[in-house]
Amino acid sequence: MTGDAACKGCGRALMDSASGVILAQTAAGTSVVLGLMRCGRIWLCPVCAASIRHKRAEEITTAVVEWIKRGGTAYLVTFTARHGHTHRLADLMDALQGTRATPDAPRRPGAYQRLITGGKWAGRKASDGDRQRDREGIRDRVGYVGMIRATEVTVGQVNGWHPHIHAICFVGGRTEGERGEKRVVEVSEPSTAALEEWQDQWRSVWTGALRKVNPEFMPDDRHGVDFKRLETERDANDLGEYIAKTQDGKQPAMELARADLKSAGNDNVAPFELLGRVGDLTGGVPEDDAAGQGSLEWNLAKWHEYERATKGRRAIEWTRYLRQILGIEGGDSEEDDLDLLLGADAEGGELRAGVAVTEEGWHAVAGRALDLAATQAAEGTDGNTDPAAMGQRVREVLALADVADTVVVLTSVEVAEAYSAMLDSLALRREEASARRRREHEHQDDDADSVQERAARHIERLGNGLLPVHRRSV
């Protein structure tokens, strides 16, 4: 049902057709499938989203705990807009996150970007350029270091789309240096007056920005922006670790990152709940017994609108340089999400043994929906971890698709070597694709330069009276 080509082929297309697929058994007794492409679509793919969001939640928890341990202060801030069943999701997302740049129009900032711009927030330089005389902004008084932002979407038949933003804001710090050299040099508790000024400013800017886009989107002062201070406590299950939580006990990392685990409530459903109902209804479950709400047509229409509205948008994003300030490695791009997925595929401990299945064999297995059975056969429930026995179990499954002869048993060393070769092949293709995009971008820049040069010559000739001045030529 998806219109996204990468998502459509997730878990089916092979990373390297020559290497096929590897069903491997880990030392922990689990099994993994190596060699399948992952789409990394955090908005669209329930499988990839679960892996990516799990890793993102771990990063966020580490960041919050690290900052509070240093003596800093963190808040979970939730931003919402007023919405109704007639409002389009794309319009609401544009209002919150801003529009995306197109060949015909530049990017237009949304209410979120308005929060962290302007002289009242950022301060103003002295007229003579003397930084010692710069006027402080709210950002300086509260000690704002950065934020982690996550956008979440739910939908209901009565109130329509409900996109909202959760953000963890790190305050109470003073930084020095620019860009890659930025470092925190002092951490302290912001004053009550500074915190109140910050919160009042953000509430005012948020509602004002939404009112300017569309007065129907403007929330009231009580519901538009909500602040909750974060604290840490020792994990009851692991006394050596700390977890972050709000005053009412919620974990902020779960609020930001694990939208895939949430059930919307309040007569709304989460996007993956739309998928669940579509699966039930197309699988023959009566409407009254199926999870979710609405007809099959309604769920399909809402899913496709959701796909279009979220395309090209970031689900989770860190303020630039915040990771380096807090000592958290990684990034937020689609490439970083894919790296997380590849790392997750290889988790579970040392690979003990496995079987290789050719491209032809795997296509036959997936086409007959036997891929799960093959994975379970590789894991084995009888406790027999012998590679030959594992190969025999997998062959018995593949025999149902008449491709038992496409299985080759591998030792642990051969599994590691084969998977390494797959990753090398994938990395090479990604490098080639990146180089191709750079060449295309340079070509577009050259084309743009030539257009600008022609336009400049045209304007010069107009000024010299060499061309008749009329509306078309202008």
Coordinates of C-alpha atoms in Angstrom, one line a residue:
M1 CA 0.0 0.0 0.0
T2 CA 2.9 2.4 0.5
G3 CA 3.9 4.8 -2.2
D4 CA 7.6 4.9 -1.0
A5 CA 9.8 2.6 -3.1
A6 CA 12.4 2.1 -0.5
C7 CA 9.8 1.2 2.1
K8 CA 8.1 -1.2 -0.3
G9 CA 11.3 -3.1 -0.7
C10 CA 12.4 -3.1 2.9
G11 CA 13.4 -6.5 4.1
R12 CA 13.0 -8.0 0.6
A13 CA 15.6 -6.4 -1.6
L14 CA 19.2 -7.7 -1.2
M15 CA 22.2 -5.6 -0.3
D16 CA 24.4 -7.5 -2.6
S17 CA 22.8 -9.9 -5.1
A18 CA 26.0 -11.9 -5.5
S19 CA 26.2 -12.6 -1.8
G20 CA 22.5 -13.5 -1.3
V21 CA 21.2 -13.6 2.3
I22 CA 22.8 -15.0 5.4
L23 CA 20.7 -16.5 8.2
A24 CA 23.0 -16.5 11.2
Q25 CA 22.8 -17.8 14.7
T26 CA 24.3 -15.7 17.5
A27 CA 26.1 -16.9 20.6
A28 CA 23.1 -15.7 22.6
G29 CA 20.9 -18.2 20.8
T30 CA 19.0 -15.8 18.7
S31 CA 19.0 -15.6 14.9
V32 CA 19.5 -12.6 12.5
V33 CA 19.0 -12.1 8.8
L34 CA 21.9 -10.3 7.2
G35 CA 22.1 -8.9 3.7
L36 CA 18.6 -7.4 3.3
M37 CA 18.2 -3.7 2.5
R38 CA 16.5 -1.6 5.2
C39 CA 14.6 1.5 4.2
G40 CA 15.3 3.5 7.3
R41 CA 11.9 5.3 7.0
I42 CA 11.3 6.3 10.6
W43 CA 7.9 7.8 9.7
L44 CA 6.6 4.9 7.5
C45 CA 8.2 1.5 8.4
P46 CA 7.2 -0.1 11.6
V47 CA 10.2 -2.5 11.5
C48 CA 12.9 0.2 10.9
A49 CA 11.2 2.7 13.1
A50 CA 11.3 0.4 16.1
S51 CA 15.1 -0.2 15.7
I52 CA 15.9 3.5 15.0
R53 CA 13.7 4.9 17.8
H54 CA 15.0 2.4 20.3
K55 CA 18.6 3.7 19.6
R56 CA 17.5 7.3 19.6
A57 CA 15.8 6.8 23.0
E58 CA 19.0 5.5 24.4
E59 CA 20.9 8.5 23.1
I60 CA 18.4 10.9 24.5
T61 CA 18.4 9.3 28.0
T62 CA 22.2 9.5 28.0
A63 CA 22.2 13.1 27.0
V64 CA 19.7 14.2 29.6
V65 CA 21.4 12.3 32.4
E66 CA 24.8 13.6 31.4
W67 CA 23.6 17.2 31.4
I68 CA 21.8 17.0 34.8
K69 CA 24.8 15.3 36.3
R70 CA 26.9 18.2 35.2
G71 CA 24.6 20.5 37.2
G72 CA 22.5 21.7 34.2
T73 CA 18.7 22.0 34.0
A74 CA 16.5 20.3 31.4
Y75 CA 12.8 20.7 30.5
L76 CA 10.4 18.6 28.4
V77 CA 8.4 21.2 26.4
T78 CA 5.4 20.2 24.3
F79 CA 4.0 22.4 21.6
T80 CA 0.6 21.9 20.1
A81 CA -1.7 23.7 17.6
R82 CA -5.5 24.0 17.4
H83 CA -6.8 21.6 14.7
G84 CA -10.0 20.4 13.2
H85 CA -11.2 17.6 10.8
T86 CA -11.1 20.0 7.8
H87 CA -7.4 20.9 8.2
R88 CA -4.8 19.2 6.0
L89 CA -1.9 17.6 7.7
A90 CA 0.6 19.2 5.3
D91 CA -0.7 22.7 6.3
L92 CA -0.4 21.9 10.0
M93 CA 3.1 20.5 9.5
D94 CA 4.2 23.6 7.6
A95 CA 2.8 25.8 10.4
L96 CA 4.8 23.9 13.0
Q97 CA 8.0 22.9 11.3
G98 CA 8.1 25.3 8.3
T99 CA 7.8 24.6 4.6
R100 CA 10.3 22.6 2.6
A101 CA 12.3 24.4 -0.1
T102 CA 11.2 23.8 -3.7
P103 CA 12.7 24.9 -7.0
D104 CA 10.0 27.6 -7.1
A105 CA 10.1 28.8 -3.5
P106 CA 12.6 29.1 -0.6
R107 CA 12.0 27.4 2.7
R108 CA 9.6 29.3 5.0
P109 CA 10.2 29.0 8.8
G110 CA 7.5 27.6 11.0
A111 CA 6.5 28.4 14.6
Y112 CA 9.3 26.2 15.9
Q113 CA 12.0 28.2 14.1
R114 CA 10.5 31.5 15.4
L115 CA 11.2 30.4 19.0
I116 CA 14.9 30.6 18.6
T117 CA 15.3 33.7 16.4
G118 CA 15.0 37.4 16.9
G119 CA 16.8 40.0 19.0
K120 CA 14.7 39.5 22.1
W121 CA 15.7 35.8 22.2
A122 CA 19.3 35.9 20.9
G123 CA 20.3 39.4 21.9
R124 CA 21.8 42.2 19.7
K125 CA 25.3 43.2 19.0
A126 CA 26.4 46.7 20.0
S127 CA 26.3 49.2 17.2
D128 CA 30.1 49.6 17.3
G129 CA 30.6 45.8 17.1
D130 CA 32.1 45.6 20.5
R131 CA 31.1 42.1 21.8
Q132 CA 31.7 43.2 25.4
R133 CA 28.9 45.7 25.0
D134 CA 26.5 43.3 23.3
R135 CA 23.0 43.3 24.8
E136 CA 22.0 39.9 26.3
G137 CA 19.0 38.0 25.1
I138 CA 16.7 35.6 26.9
R139 CA 18.9 32.8 25.6
D140 CA 21.9 34.1 27.5
R141 CA 19.9 34.8 30.7
V142 CA 18.5 31.3 30.8
G143 CA 21.7 29.6 29.7
Y144 CA 20.2 27.9 26.7
V145 CA 22.5 25.3 25.2
G146 CA 20.2 23.5 22.7
M147 CA 17.3 21.1 22.3
I148 CA 16.3 17.7 21.0
R149 CA 13.1 18.0 19.0
A150 CA 10.7 15.2 18.0
T151 CA 7.5 15.6 16.0
E152 CA 4.6 13.2 16.5
V153 CA 1.3 12.8 14.6
T154 CA -2.0 11.3 15.5
V155 CA -5.4 11.5 13.8
G156 CA -9.1 11.0 14.6
Q157 CA -12.4 11.1 12.8
V158 CA -13.8 13.9 14.9
N159 CA -10.8 16.3 15.4
G160 CA -8.7 15.3 12.4
W161 CA -4.9 15.5 12.4
H162 CA -3.0 16.4 15.5
P163 CA 0.7 17.0 14.9
H164 CA 2.7 18.2 17.9
I165 CA 6.3 18.6 19.0
H166 CA 8.1 17.3 22.0
A167 CA 11.4 19.0 22.8
I168 CA 14.0 18.5 25.5
C169 CA 15.6 21.9 26.2
F170 CA 19.0 22.1 27.9
V171 CA 19.5 25.3 29.9
G172 CA 21.8 26.5 32.7
G173 CA 25.0 26.6 30.7
R174 CA 27.4 29.1 29.3
T175 CA 29.2 28.3 26.1
E176 CA 32.3 29.7 24.4
G177 CA 33.6 29.1 20.9
E178 CA 31.8 28.9 17.6
R179 CA 30.5 26.0 15.6
G180 CA 32.7 22.9 16.0
E181 CA 34.7 24.6 18.7
K182 CA 31.7 25.3 21.0
R183 CA 32.2 24.1 24.6
V184 CA 30.3 24.5 27.9
V185 CA 32.5 26.5 30.3
E186 CA 30.1 27.1 33.1
V187 CA 27.0 25.3 34.5
S188 CA 24.6 26.9 37.0
E189 CA 21.0 27.0 38.0
P190 CA 19.0 29.6 36.0
S191 CA 17.2 32.2 38.1
T192 CA 13.4 31.9 38.6
A193 CA 13.0 35.2 36.8
A194 CA 15.0 34.0 33.8
L195 CA 13.0 30.8 33.6
E196 CA 9.7 32.7 33.8
E197 CA 10.8 35.1 31.1
W198 CA 11.9 32.3 28.8
Q199 CA 8.6 30.4 29.2
D200 CA 6.5 33.5 28.8
Q201 CA 8.4 34.4 25.6
W202 CA 8.1 31.0 24.0
R203 CA 4.3 30.9 24.7
S204 CA 3.9 34.3 23.2
V205 CA 6.0 33.6 20.1
W206 CA 4.4 30.2 19.5
T207 CA 0.8 31.4 19.6
G208 CA 1.7 34.5 17.6
A209 CA 3.5 32.6 14.9
L210 CA 0.6 30.2 14.5
R211 CA -2.0 33.0 14.5
K212 CA 0.0 34.7 11.6
V213 CA -0.1 31.5 9.5
N214 CA -3.7 30.7 10.2
P215 CA -5.8 32.0 13.1
E216 CA -7.6 28.7 13.2
F217 CA -4.3 27.0 14.3
M218 CA -3.7 29.3 17.3
P219 CA -4.0 27.4 20.6
D220 CA -5.0 29.0 23.9
D221 CA -2.3 30.0 26.3
R222 CA -2.9 27.0 28.6
H223 CA -2.6 24.3 25.9
G224 CA -0.2 25.7 23.4
V225 CA 3.1 25.2 25.2
D226 CA 3.6 23.0 28.3
F227 CA 6.8 22.9 30.3
K228 CA 7.9 20.0 32.6
R229 CA 11.2 20.1 34.5
L230 CA 13.2 16.9 34.3
E231 CA 15.1 15.1 37.0
T232 CA 17.0 11.9 37.4
E233 CA 16.8 8.9 39.7
R234 CA 18.5 5.5 40.0
D235 CA 16.9 2.8 37.9
A236 CA 15.2 0.3 40.2
N237 CA 16.4 -2.6 38.0
D238 CA 20.0 -1.4 37.7
L239 CA 21.3 0.6 40.6
G240 CA 24.4 1.6 38.6
E241 CA 22.3 3.5 36.0
Y242 CA 20.3 6.6 36.1
I243 CA 17.1 7.4 34.2
A244 CA 15.5 10.7 33.4
K245 CA 11.9 11.4 34.2
T246 CA 9.4 14.2 34.6
Q247 CA 7.7 15.1 37.9
D248 CA 4.8 12.8 37.0
G249 CA 7.1 9.9 36.4
K250 CA 7.2 9.8 32.5
Q251 CA 10.4 9.1 30.8
P252 CA 11.2 12.0 28.4
A253 CA 13.2 9.7 26.0
M254 CA 10.0 7.7 25.5
E255 CA 8.0 10.8 24.9
L256 CA 10.4 12.0 22.2
A257 CA 11.6 8.8 20.5
R258 CA 9.2 5.9 20.9
A259 CA 6.1 7.2 19.0
D260 CA 6.0 3.7 17.5
L261 CA 5.0 2.3 20.9
K262 CA 2.2 4.8 21.6
S263 CA -1.5 4.4 21.3
A264 CA -3.0 7.9 20.7
G265 CA -6.1 7.8 22.9
N266 CA -8.7 10.5 23.1
D267 CA -10.5 9.1 20.1
N268 CA -7.3 9.4 18.0
V269 CA -5.0 6.8 16.5
A270 CA -1.3 6.8 15.8
P271 CA -0.2 6.3 12.2
F272 CA 0.9 2.7 12.7
E273 CA -2.5 2.0 14.2
L274 CA -3.9 3.0 10.8
L275 CA -1.8 0.2 9.4
G276 CA -3.0 -2.2 12.0
R277 CA -6.6 -1.6 11.1
V278 CA -5.9 -1.9 7.4
G279 CA -4.2 -5.2 8.0
D280 CA -7.2 -6.4 10.1
L281 CA -9.8 -5.3 7.6
T282 CA -8.0 -6.7 4.5
G283 CA -7.5 -9.9 6.5
G284 CA -11.2 -10.5 7.0
V285 CA -11.6 -9.2 10.5
P286 CA -15.1 -7.6 11.0
E287 CA -15.0 -3.8 11.4
D288 CA -16.4 -4.1 15.0
D289 CA -13.6 -6.5 16.0
A290 CA -10.7 -4.7 14.2
A291 CA -8.4 -2.4 16.1
G292 CA -8.6 1.3 15.5
Q293 CA -11.5 3.2 13.9
G294 CA -13.0 4.1 10.6
S295 CA -13.6 2.3 7.3
L296 CA -10.9 0.8 5.2
E297 CA -11.2 3.7 2.8
W298 CA -10.7 6.3 5.5
N299 CA -7.6 4.5 7.0
L300 CA -6.0 4.2 3.5
A301 CA -6.7 7.8 2.7
K302 CA -5.3 9.1 6.0
W303 CA -2.2 6.9 5.6
H304 CA -1.4 8.2 2.1
E305 CA -2.0 11.8 3.2
Y306 CA 0.4 11.1 6.1
E307 CA 3.1 9.7 3.7
R308 CA 2.9 12.8 1.6
A309 CA 3.0 15.3 4.5
T310 CA 6.0 13.7 6.3
K311 CA 8.1 13.1 3.2
G312 CA 11.5 14.8 3.6
R313 CA 10.9 15.9 7.2
R314 CA 13.0 15.1 10.2
A315 CA 11.2 13.1 12.9
I316 CA 13.9 13.6 15.5
E317 CA 16.5 16.4 15.4
W318 CA 19.2 17.7 17.7
T319 CA 20.4 21.4 17.7
R320 CA 23.6 21.6 15.7
Y321 CA 26.7 21.0 17.9
L322 CA 24.6 19.8 20.9
R323 CA 25.9 16.3 20.4
Q324 CA 29.5 17.3 20.7
I325 CA 28.8 19.5 23.7
L326 CA 27.2 16.5 25.5
G327 CA 29.7 14.0 24.2
I328 CA 27.1 12.0 22.2
E329 CA 28.4 10.5 18.9
G330 CA 26.3 10.1 15.8
G331 CA 23.9 12.3 13.8
D332 CA 20.3 12.7 12.8
S333 CA 20.4 12.2 9.0
E334 CA 18.8 9.3 7.0
E335 CA 22.3 7.9 6.6
D336 CA 22.8 7.9 10.3
D337 CA 19.5 6.1 10.7
L338 CA 20.7 3.4 8.3
D339 CA 24.0 3.0 10.1
L340 CA 22.0 2.4 13.3
L341 CA 20.0 -0.3 11.5
L342 CA 23.1 -2.0 10.2
G343 CA 24.6 -2.0 13.7
A344 CA 21.4 -3.4 15.1
D345 CA 21.4 -6.2 12.6
A346 CA 24.8 -7.3 13.8
E347 CA 23.9 -7.1 17.5
G348 CA 23.3 -10.0 19.7
G349 CA 26.8 -11.2 20.3
E350 CA 29.3 -13.2 18.2
L351 CA 27.9 -14.9 15.1
R352 CA 28.3 -18.6 15.7
A353 CA 27.2 -20.2 12.4
G354 CA 24.9 -19.6 9.6
V355 CA 23.6 -20.5 6.2
A356 CA 23.8 -18.6 2.9
V357 CA 20.8 -18.5 0.6
T358 CA 21.2 -17.3 -3.0
E359 CA 19.3 -14.4 -4.4
E360 CA 17.0 -16.7 -6.3
G361 CA 16.4 -18.9 -3.3
W362 CA 15.5 -15.9 -1.1
H363 CA 13.1 -14.4 -3.6
A364 CA 11.3 -17.7 -3.7
V365 CA 11.2 -17.9 0.1
A366 CA 9.9 -14.3 0.5
G367 CA 7.4 -14.8 -2.3
R368 CA 5.9 -17.8 -0.4
A369 CA 6.0 -15.8 2.9
L370 CA 8.4 -18.4 4.4
D371 CA 11.1 -15.9 5.5
L372 CA 9.9 -15.9 9.2
A373 CA 9.8 -19.7 9.2
A374 CA 13.4 -19.8 7.8
T375 CA 14.6 -17.3 10.4
Q376 CA 13.0 -19.4 13.2
A377 CA 14.6 -22.6 11.7
A378 CA 18.0 -20.9 11.9
E379 CA 17.5 -20.0 15.5
G380 CA 16.4 -23.5 16.4
T381 CA 14.1 -24.4 19.3
D382 CA 15.6 -27.9 20.0
G383 CA 18.9 -26.5 21.4
N384 CA 21.0 -28.1 18.7
T385 CA 23.5 -25.4 17.6
D386 CA 25.5 -27.6 15.3
P387 CA 25.9 -25.8 11.9
A388 CA 25.0 -28.9 9.9
A389 CA 21.8 -29.4 11.9
M390 CA 21.0 -25.7 11.5
G391 CA 21.5 -26.1 7.7
Q392 CA 19.1 -29.1 7.6
R393 CA 16.4 -27.2 9.5
V394 CA 16.6 -24.3 7.0
R395 CA 16.6 -26.7 4.0
E396 CA 13.4 -28.3 5.2
V397 CA 11.7 -24.9 5.2
L398 CA 13.2 -23.9 1.8
A399 CA 12.0 -27.2 0.4
L400 CA 8.5 -25.9 0.7
A401 CA 9.5 -23.3 -2.0
D402 CA 11.4 -25.9 -4.0
V403 CA 14.7 -24.1 -3.4
A404 CA 16.4 -26.3 -0.8
D405 CA 19.5 -26.6 -3.0
T406 CA 20.2 -22.9 -2.6
V407 CA 21.4 -23.3 1.0
V408 CA 25.1 -23.4 1.9
V409 CA 26.2 -24.0 5.5
L410 CA 28.8 -21.5 6.8
T411 CA 31.1 -21.6 9.8
S412 CA 31.3 -18.6 12.1
V413 CA 34.4 -17.3 10.3
E414 CA 32.7 -17.6 6.9
V415 CA 29.6 -15.8 8.2
A416 CA 31.7 -12.9 9.5
E417 CA 33.7 -12.7 6.2
A418 CA 30.5 -12.8 4.1
Y419 CA 28.8 -10.1 6.1
S420 CA 31.9 -7.9 6.0
A421 CA 31.9 -8.3 2.2
M422 CA 28.2 -7.3 2.0
L423 CA 28.9 -4.1 4.1
D424 CA 31.9 -3.2 1.9
S425 CA 29.8 -3.6 -1.2
L426 CA 27.0 -1.4 0.3
A427 CA 29.5 1.3 1.4
L428 CA 31.0 1.4 -2.1
R429 CA 27.6 1.9 -3.7
R430 CA 26.7 4.6 -1.2
E431 CA 30.0 6.4 -2.0
E432 CA 29.3 6.1 -5.7
A433 CA 25.8 7.5 -5.2
S434 CA 27.1 10.4 -3.1
A435 CA 29.7 11.2 -5.7
R436 CA 27.0 11.2 -8.4
R437 CA 24.8 13.5 -6.4
R438 CA 27.7 15.9 -5.9
R439 CA 28.4 15.9 -9.6
E440 CA 24.7 16.6 -10.3
H441 CA 24.7 19.4 -7.7
E442 CA 27.8 21.0 -9.2
H443 CA 26.2 20.8 -12.7
Q444 CA 23.0 22.4 -11.3
D445 CA 25.2 25.2 -9.8
D446 CA 26.9 25.7 -13.1
D447 CA 23.5 25.9 -14.8
A448 CA 22.3 28.4 -12.2
D449 CA 25.4 30.5 -12.6
S450 CA 24.9 30.6 -16.4
V451 CA 21.3 31.6 -15.9
Q452 CA 22.3 34.4 -13.5
E453 CA 25.0 35.6 -16.0
R454 CA 22.5 35.7 -18.8
A455 CA 20.0 37.6 -16.6
A456 CA 22.7 40.1 -15.6
R457 CA 23.6 40.7 -19.2
H458 CA 19.9 41.1 -20.1
I459 CA 19.5 43.7 -17.3
E460 CA 22.6 45.5 -18.4
R461 CA 21.4 45.7 -21.9
L462 CA 18.1 47.1 -20.6
G463 CA 19.9 49.7 -18.7
N464 CA 21.9 50.7 -21.8
G465 CA 18.7 51.0 -23.8
L466 CA 19.6 48.1 -26.1
L467 CA 16.3 46.3 -25.4
P468 CA 12.7 47.7 -25.4
V469 CA 11.4 47.9 -21.9
H470 CA 8.1 46.2 -21.5
R471 CA 6.5 43.9 -19.0
R472 CA 7.5 40.6 -20.7
S473 CA 11.2 41.5 -20.9
V474 CA 11.3 42.8 -17.3

